[in-house]
Short mmCIF file of N, CA and C in Angstrom, two decimals:
data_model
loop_
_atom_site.label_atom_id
_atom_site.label_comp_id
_atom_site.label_asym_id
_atom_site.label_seq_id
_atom_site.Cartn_x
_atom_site.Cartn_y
_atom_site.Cartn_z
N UNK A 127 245.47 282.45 71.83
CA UNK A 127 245.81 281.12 71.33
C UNK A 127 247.21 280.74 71.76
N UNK A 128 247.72 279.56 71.74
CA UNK A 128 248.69 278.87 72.63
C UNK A 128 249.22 278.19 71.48
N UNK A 129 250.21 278.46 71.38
CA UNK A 129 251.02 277.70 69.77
C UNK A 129 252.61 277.40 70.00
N UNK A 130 253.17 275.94 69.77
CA UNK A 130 253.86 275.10 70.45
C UNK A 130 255.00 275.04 69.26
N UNK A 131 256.26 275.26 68.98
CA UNK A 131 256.53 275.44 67.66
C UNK A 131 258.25 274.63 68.36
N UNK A 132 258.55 273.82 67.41
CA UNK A 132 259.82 272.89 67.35
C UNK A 132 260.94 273.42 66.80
N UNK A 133 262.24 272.83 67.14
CA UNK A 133 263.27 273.81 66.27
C UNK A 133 264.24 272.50 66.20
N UNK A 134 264.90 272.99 65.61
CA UNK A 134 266.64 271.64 65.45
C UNK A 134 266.76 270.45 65.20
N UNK A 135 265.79 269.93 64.37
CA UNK A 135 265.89 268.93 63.76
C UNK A 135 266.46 268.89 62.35
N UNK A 136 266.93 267.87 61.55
CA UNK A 136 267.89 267.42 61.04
C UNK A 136 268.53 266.36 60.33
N UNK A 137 269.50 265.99 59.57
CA UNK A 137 269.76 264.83 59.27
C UNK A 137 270.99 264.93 59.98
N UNK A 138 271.53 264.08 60.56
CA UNK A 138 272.55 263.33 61.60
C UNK A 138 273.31 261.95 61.18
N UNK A 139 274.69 261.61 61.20
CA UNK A 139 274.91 260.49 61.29
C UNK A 139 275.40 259.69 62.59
N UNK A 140 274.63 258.43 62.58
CA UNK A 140 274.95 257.59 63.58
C UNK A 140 275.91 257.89 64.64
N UNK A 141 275.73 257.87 65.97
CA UNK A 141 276.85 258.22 66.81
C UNK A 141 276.57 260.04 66.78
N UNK A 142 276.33 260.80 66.33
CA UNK A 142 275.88 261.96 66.42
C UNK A 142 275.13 262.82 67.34
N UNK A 143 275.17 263.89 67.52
CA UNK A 143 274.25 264.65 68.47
C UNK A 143 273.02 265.37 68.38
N UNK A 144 272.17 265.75 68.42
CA UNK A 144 270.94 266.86 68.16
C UNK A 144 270.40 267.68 69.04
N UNK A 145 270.17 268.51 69.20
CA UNK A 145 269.44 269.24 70.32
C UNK A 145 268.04 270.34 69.84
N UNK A 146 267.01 269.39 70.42
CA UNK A 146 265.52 270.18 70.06
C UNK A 146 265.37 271.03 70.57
N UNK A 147 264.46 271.98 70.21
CA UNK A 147 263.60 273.16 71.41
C UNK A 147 262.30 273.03 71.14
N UNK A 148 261.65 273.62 71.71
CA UNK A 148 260.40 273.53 71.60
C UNK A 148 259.59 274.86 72.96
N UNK A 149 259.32 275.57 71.85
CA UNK A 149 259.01 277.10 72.47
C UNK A 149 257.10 277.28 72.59
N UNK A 150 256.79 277.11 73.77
CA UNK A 150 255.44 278.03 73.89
C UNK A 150 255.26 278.89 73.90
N UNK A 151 253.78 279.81 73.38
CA UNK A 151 253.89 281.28 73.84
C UNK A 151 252.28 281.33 72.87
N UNK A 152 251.59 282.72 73.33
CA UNK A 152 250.22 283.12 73.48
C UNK A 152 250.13 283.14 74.94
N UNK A 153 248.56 283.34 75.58
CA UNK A 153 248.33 283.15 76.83
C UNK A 153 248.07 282.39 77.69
N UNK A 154 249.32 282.31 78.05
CA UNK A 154 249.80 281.10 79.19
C UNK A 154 250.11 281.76 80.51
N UNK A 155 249.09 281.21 81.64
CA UNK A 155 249.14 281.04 82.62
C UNK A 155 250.59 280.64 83.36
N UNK A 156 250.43 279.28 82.92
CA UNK A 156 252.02 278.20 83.87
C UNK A 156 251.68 276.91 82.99
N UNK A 157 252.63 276.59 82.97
CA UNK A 157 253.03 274.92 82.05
C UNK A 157 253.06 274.30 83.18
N UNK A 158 252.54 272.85 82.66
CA UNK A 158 252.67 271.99 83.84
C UNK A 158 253.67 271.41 83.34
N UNK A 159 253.04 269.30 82.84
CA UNK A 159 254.39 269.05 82.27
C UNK A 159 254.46 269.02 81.04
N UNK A 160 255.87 268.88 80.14
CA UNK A 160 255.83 269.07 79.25
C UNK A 160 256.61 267.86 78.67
N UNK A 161 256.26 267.50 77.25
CA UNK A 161 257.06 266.06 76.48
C UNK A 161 257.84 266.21 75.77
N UNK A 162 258.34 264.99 74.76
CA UNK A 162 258.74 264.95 73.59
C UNK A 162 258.03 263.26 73.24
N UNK A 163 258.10 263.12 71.98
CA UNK A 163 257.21 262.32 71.72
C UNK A 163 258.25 262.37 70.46
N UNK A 164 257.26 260.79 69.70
CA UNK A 164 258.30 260.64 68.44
C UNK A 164 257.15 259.63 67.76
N UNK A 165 257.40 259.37 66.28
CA UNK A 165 256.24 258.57 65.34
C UNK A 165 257.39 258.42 63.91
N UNK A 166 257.87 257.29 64.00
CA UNK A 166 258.36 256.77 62.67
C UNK A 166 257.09 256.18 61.58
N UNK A 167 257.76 256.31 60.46
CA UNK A 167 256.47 255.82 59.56
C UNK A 167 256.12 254.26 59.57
N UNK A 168 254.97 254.29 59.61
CA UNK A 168 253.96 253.40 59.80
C UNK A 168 253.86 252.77 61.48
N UNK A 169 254.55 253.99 62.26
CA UNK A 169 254.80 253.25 63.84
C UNK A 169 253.62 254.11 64.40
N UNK A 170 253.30 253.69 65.89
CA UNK A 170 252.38 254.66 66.45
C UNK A 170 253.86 255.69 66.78
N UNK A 171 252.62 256.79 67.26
CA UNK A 171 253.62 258.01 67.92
C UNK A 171 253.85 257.65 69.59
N UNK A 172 255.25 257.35 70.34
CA UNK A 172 255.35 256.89 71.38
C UNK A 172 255.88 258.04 72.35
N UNK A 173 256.10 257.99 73.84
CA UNK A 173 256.94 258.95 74.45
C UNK A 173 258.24 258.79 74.51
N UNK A 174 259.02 259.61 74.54
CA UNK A 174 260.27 259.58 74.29
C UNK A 174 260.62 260.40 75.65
N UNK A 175 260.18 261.43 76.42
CA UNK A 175 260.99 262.03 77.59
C UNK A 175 259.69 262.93 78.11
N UNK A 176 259.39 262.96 79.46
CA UNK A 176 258.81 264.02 79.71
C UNK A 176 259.54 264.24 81.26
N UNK A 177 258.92 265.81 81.18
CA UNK A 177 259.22 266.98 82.68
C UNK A 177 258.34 267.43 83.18
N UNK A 178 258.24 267.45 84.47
CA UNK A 178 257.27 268.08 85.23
C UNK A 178 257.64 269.52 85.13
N UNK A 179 256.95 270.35 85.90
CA UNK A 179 257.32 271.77 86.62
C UNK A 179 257.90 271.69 87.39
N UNK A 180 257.94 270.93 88.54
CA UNK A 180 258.91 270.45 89.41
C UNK A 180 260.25 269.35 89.10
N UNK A 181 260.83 269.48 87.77
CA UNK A 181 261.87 269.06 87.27
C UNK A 181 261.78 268.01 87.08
N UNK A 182 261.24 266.59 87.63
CA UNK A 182 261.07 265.30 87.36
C UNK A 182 261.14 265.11 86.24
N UNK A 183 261.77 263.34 85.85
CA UNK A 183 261.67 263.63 84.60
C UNK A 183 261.78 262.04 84.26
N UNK A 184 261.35 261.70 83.05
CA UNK A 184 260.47 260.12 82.77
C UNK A 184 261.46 259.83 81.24
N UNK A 185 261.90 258.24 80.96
CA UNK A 185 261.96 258.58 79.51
C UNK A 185 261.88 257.02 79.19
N UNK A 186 261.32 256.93 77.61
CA UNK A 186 261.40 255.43 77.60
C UNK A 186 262.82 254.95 77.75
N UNK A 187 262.67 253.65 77.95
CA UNK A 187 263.98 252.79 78.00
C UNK A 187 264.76 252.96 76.96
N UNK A 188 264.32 253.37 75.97
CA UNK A 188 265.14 253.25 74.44
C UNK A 188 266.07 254.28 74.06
N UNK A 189 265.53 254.95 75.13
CA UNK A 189 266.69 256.53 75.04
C UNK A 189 267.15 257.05 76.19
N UNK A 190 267.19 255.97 77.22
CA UNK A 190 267.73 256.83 78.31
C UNK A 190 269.40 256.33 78.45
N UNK A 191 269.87 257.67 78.91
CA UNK A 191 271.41 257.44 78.89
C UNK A 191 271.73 258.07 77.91
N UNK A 192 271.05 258.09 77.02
CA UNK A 192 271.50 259.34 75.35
C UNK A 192 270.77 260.27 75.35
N UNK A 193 269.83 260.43 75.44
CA UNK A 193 268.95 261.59 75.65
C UNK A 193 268.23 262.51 77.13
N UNK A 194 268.56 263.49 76.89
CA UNK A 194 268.04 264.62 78.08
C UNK A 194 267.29 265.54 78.12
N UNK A 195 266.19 265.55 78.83
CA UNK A 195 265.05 266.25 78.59
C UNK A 195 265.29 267.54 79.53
N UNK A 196 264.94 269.12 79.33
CA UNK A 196 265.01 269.97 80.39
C UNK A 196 264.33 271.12 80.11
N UNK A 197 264.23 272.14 80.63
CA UNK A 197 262.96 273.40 80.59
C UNK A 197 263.63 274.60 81.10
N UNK A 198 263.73 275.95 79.97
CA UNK A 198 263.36 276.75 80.94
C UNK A 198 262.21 277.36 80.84
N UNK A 199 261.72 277.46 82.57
CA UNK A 199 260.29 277.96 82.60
C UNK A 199 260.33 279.95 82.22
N UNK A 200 261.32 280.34 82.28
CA UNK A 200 261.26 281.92 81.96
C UNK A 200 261.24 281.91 80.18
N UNK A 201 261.56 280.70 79.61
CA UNK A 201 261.15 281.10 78.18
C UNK A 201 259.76 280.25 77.81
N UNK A 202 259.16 279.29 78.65
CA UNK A 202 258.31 278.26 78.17
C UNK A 202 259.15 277.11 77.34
N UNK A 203 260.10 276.77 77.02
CA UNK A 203 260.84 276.39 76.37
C UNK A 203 261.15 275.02 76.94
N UNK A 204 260.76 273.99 76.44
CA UNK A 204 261.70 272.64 76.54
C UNK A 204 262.43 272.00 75.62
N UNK A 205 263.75 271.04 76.05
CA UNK A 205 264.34 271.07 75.42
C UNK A 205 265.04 269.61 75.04
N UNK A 206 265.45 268.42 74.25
CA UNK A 206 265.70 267.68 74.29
C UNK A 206 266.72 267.28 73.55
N UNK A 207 268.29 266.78 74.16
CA UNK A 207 269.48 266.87 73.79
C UNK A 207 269.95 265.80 73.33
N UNK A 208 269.70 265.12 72.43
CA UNK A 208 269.92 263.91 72.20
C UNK A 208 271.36 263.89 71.48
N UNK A 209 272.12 262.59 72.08
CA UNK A 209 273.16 261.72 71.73
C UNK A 209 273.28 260.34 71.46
N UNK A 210 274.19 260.11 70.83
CA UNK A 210 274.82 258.69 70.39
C UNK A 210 273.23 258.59 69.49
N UNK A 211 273.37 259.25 68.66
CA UNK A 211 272.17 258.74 67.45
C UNK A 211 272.14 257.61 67.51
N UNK A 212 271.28 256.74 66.89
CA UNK A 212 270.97 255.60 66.05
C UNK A 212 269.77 255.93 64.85
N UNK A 213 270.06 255.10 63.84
CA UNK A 213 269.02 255.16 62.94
C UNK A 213 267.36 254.60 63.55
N UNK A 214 267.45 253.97 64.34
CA UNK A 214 266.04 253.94 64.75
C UNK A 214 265.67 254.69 65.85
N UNK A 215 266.29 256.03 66.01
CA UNK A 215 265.93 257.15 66.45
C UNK A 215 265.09 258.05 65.47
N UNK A 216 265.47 257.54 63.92
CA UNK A 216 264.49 258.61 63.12
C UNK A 216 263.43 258.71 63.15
N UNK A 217 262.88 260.00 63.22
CA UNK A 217 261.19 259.93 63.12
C UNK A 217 260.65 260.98 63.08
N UNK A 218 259.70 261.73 63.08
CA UNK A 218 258.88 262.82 63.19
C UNK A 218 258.95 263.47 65.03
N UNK A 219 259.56 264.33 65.59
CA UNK A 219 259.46 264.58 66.65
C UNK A 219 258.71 265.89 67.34
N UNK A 220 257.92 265.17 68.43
CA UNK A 220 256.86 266.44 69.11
C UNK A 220 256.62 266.81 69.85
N UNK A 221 256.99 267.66 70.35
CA UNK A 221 256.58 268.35 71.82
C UNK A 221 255.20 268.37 72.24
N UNK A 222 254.91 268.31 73.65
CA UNK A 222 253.30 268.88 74.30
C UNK A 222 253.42 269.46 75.12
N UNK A 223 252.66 269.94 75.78
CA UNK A 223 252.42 270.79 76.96
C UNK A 223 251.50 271.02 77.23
N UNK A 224 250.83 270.96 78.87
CA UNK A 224 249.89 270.92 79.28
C UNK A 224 249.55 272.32 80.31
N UNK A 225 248.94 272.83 79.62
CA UNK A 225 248.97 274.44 80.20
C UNK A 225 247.34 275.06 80.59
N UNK A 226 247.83 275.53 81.80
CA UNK A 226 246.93 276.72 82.56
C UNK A 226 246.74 278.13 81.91
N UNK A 227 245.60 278.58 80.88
CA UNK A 227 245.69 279.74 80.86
C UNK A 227 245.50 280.84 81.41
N UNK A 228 244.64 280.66 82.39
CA UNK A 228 244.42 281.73 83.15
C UNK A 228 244.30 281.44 84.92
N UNK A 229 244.76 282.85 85.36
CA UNK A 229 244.73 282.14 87.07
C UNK A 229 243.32 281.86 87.49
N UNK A 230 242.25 282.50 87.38
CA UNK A 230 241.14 281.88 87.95
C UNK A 230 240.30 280.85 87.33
N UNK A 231 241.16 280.28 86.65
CA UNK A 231 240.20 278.82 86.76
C UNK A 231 241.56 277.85 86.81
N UNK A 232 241.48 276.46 87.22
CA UNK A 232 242.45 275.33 87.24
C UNK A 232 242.56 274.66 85.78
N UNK A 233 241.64 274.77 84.93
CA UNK A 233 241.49 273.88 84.12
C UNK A 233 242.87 273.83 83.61
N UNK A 234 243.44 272.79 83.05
CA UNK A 234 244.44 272.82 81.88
C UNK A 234 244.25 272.12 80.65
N UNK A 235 244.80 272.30 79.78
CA UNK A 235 244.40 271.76 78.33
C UNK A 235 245.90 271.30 77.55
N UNK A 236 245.99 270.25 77.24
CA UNK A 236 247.36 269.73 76.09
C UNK A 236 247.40 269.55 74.71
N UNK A 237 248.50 270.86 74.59
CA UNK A 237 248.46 271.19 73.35
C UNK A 237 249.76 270.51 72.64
N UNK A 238 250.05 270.35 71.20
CA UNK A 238 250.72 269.67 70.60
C UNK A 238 251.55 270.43 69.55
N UNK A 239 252.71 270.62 69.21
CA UNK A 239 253.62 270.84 68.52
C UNK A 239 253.23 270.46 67.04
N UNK A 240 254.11 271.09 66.38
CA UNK A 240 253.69 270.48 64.31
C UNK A 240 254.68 269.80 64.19
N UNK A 241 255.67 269.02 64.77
CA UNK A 241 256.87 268.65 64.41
C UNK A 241 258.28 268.60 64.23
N UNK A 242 259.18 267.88 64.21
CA UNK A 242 260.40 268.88 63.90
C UNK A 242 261.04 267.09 63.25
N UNK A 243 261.91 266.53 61.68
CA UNK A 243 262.25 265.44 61.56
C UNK A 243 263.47 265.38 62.07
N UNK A 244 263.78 264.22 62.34
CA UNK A 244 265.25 264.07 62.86
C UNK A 244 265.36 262.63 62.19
N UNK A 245 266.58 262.63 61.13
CA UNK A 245 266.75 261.16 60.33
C UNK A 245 268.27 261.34 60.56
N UNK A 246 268.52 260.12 61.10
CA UNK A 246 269.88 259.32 61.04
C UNK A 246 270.53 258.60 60.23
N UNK A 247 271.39 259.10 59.38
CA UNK A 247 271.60 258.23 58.30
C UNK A 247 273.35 258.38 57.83
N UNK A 248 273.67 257.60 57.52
CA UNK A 248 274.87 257.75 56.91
C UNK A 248 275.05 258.15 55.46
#
């Protein structure tokens, strides 16, 4: 089994820093890419940053310039460094990853994190 587990979330005030992790592990093949994602209450859950295996890397408009997405592949581990809080940064935050378990077959499957909160508040 393949189990996706969040770390470093928090309460923060405005202008503030955070830095997530988000650790895979069971039997894993190779990660492809991997996210962060976010869901305030009563909002849908949107993307917030993703990474390829080949380092690329995507983020909405709403957080780029404050936030940094990165991986290391020797721990499975991604990671997302967020700055210059704002309160409508709070929300429920989640990692995915889309992983190969085994070498002889291609298939991959995306699995999902339980969470980690991050509220901005004064």
């Amino acid at each position: 089994q393949v189990q996706l587990v969040e770390s470093g979330g928090g309460l923060v005030q405005p202008g503030g820093s955070l830095r997530l992790s988000c650790a895979a592990s069971g039997s894993i093949f190779s990660i492809n890419a991997m996210g962060w994602y976010r869901q305030a209450p009563g909002k849908q859950r949107e993307l917030v940053a993703i990474i390829t295996s080949g380092l690329s890397t995507n983020y909405a408009d709403s957080v780029k310039d404050r936030f940094t997405i990165s991986r290391d592949n020797a721990k499975n581990t991604v990671y997302l460094q967020m700055s210059s809080l704002k309160p409508e940064d709070t929300a429920a935050y989640y990692c995915n990853a889309i992983i190969r378990l085994v070498s002889n077959s291609p298939n991959e499957y995306l699995y999902w994190g339980q969470g980690t909160q991050v509220t901005v508040s004064s």
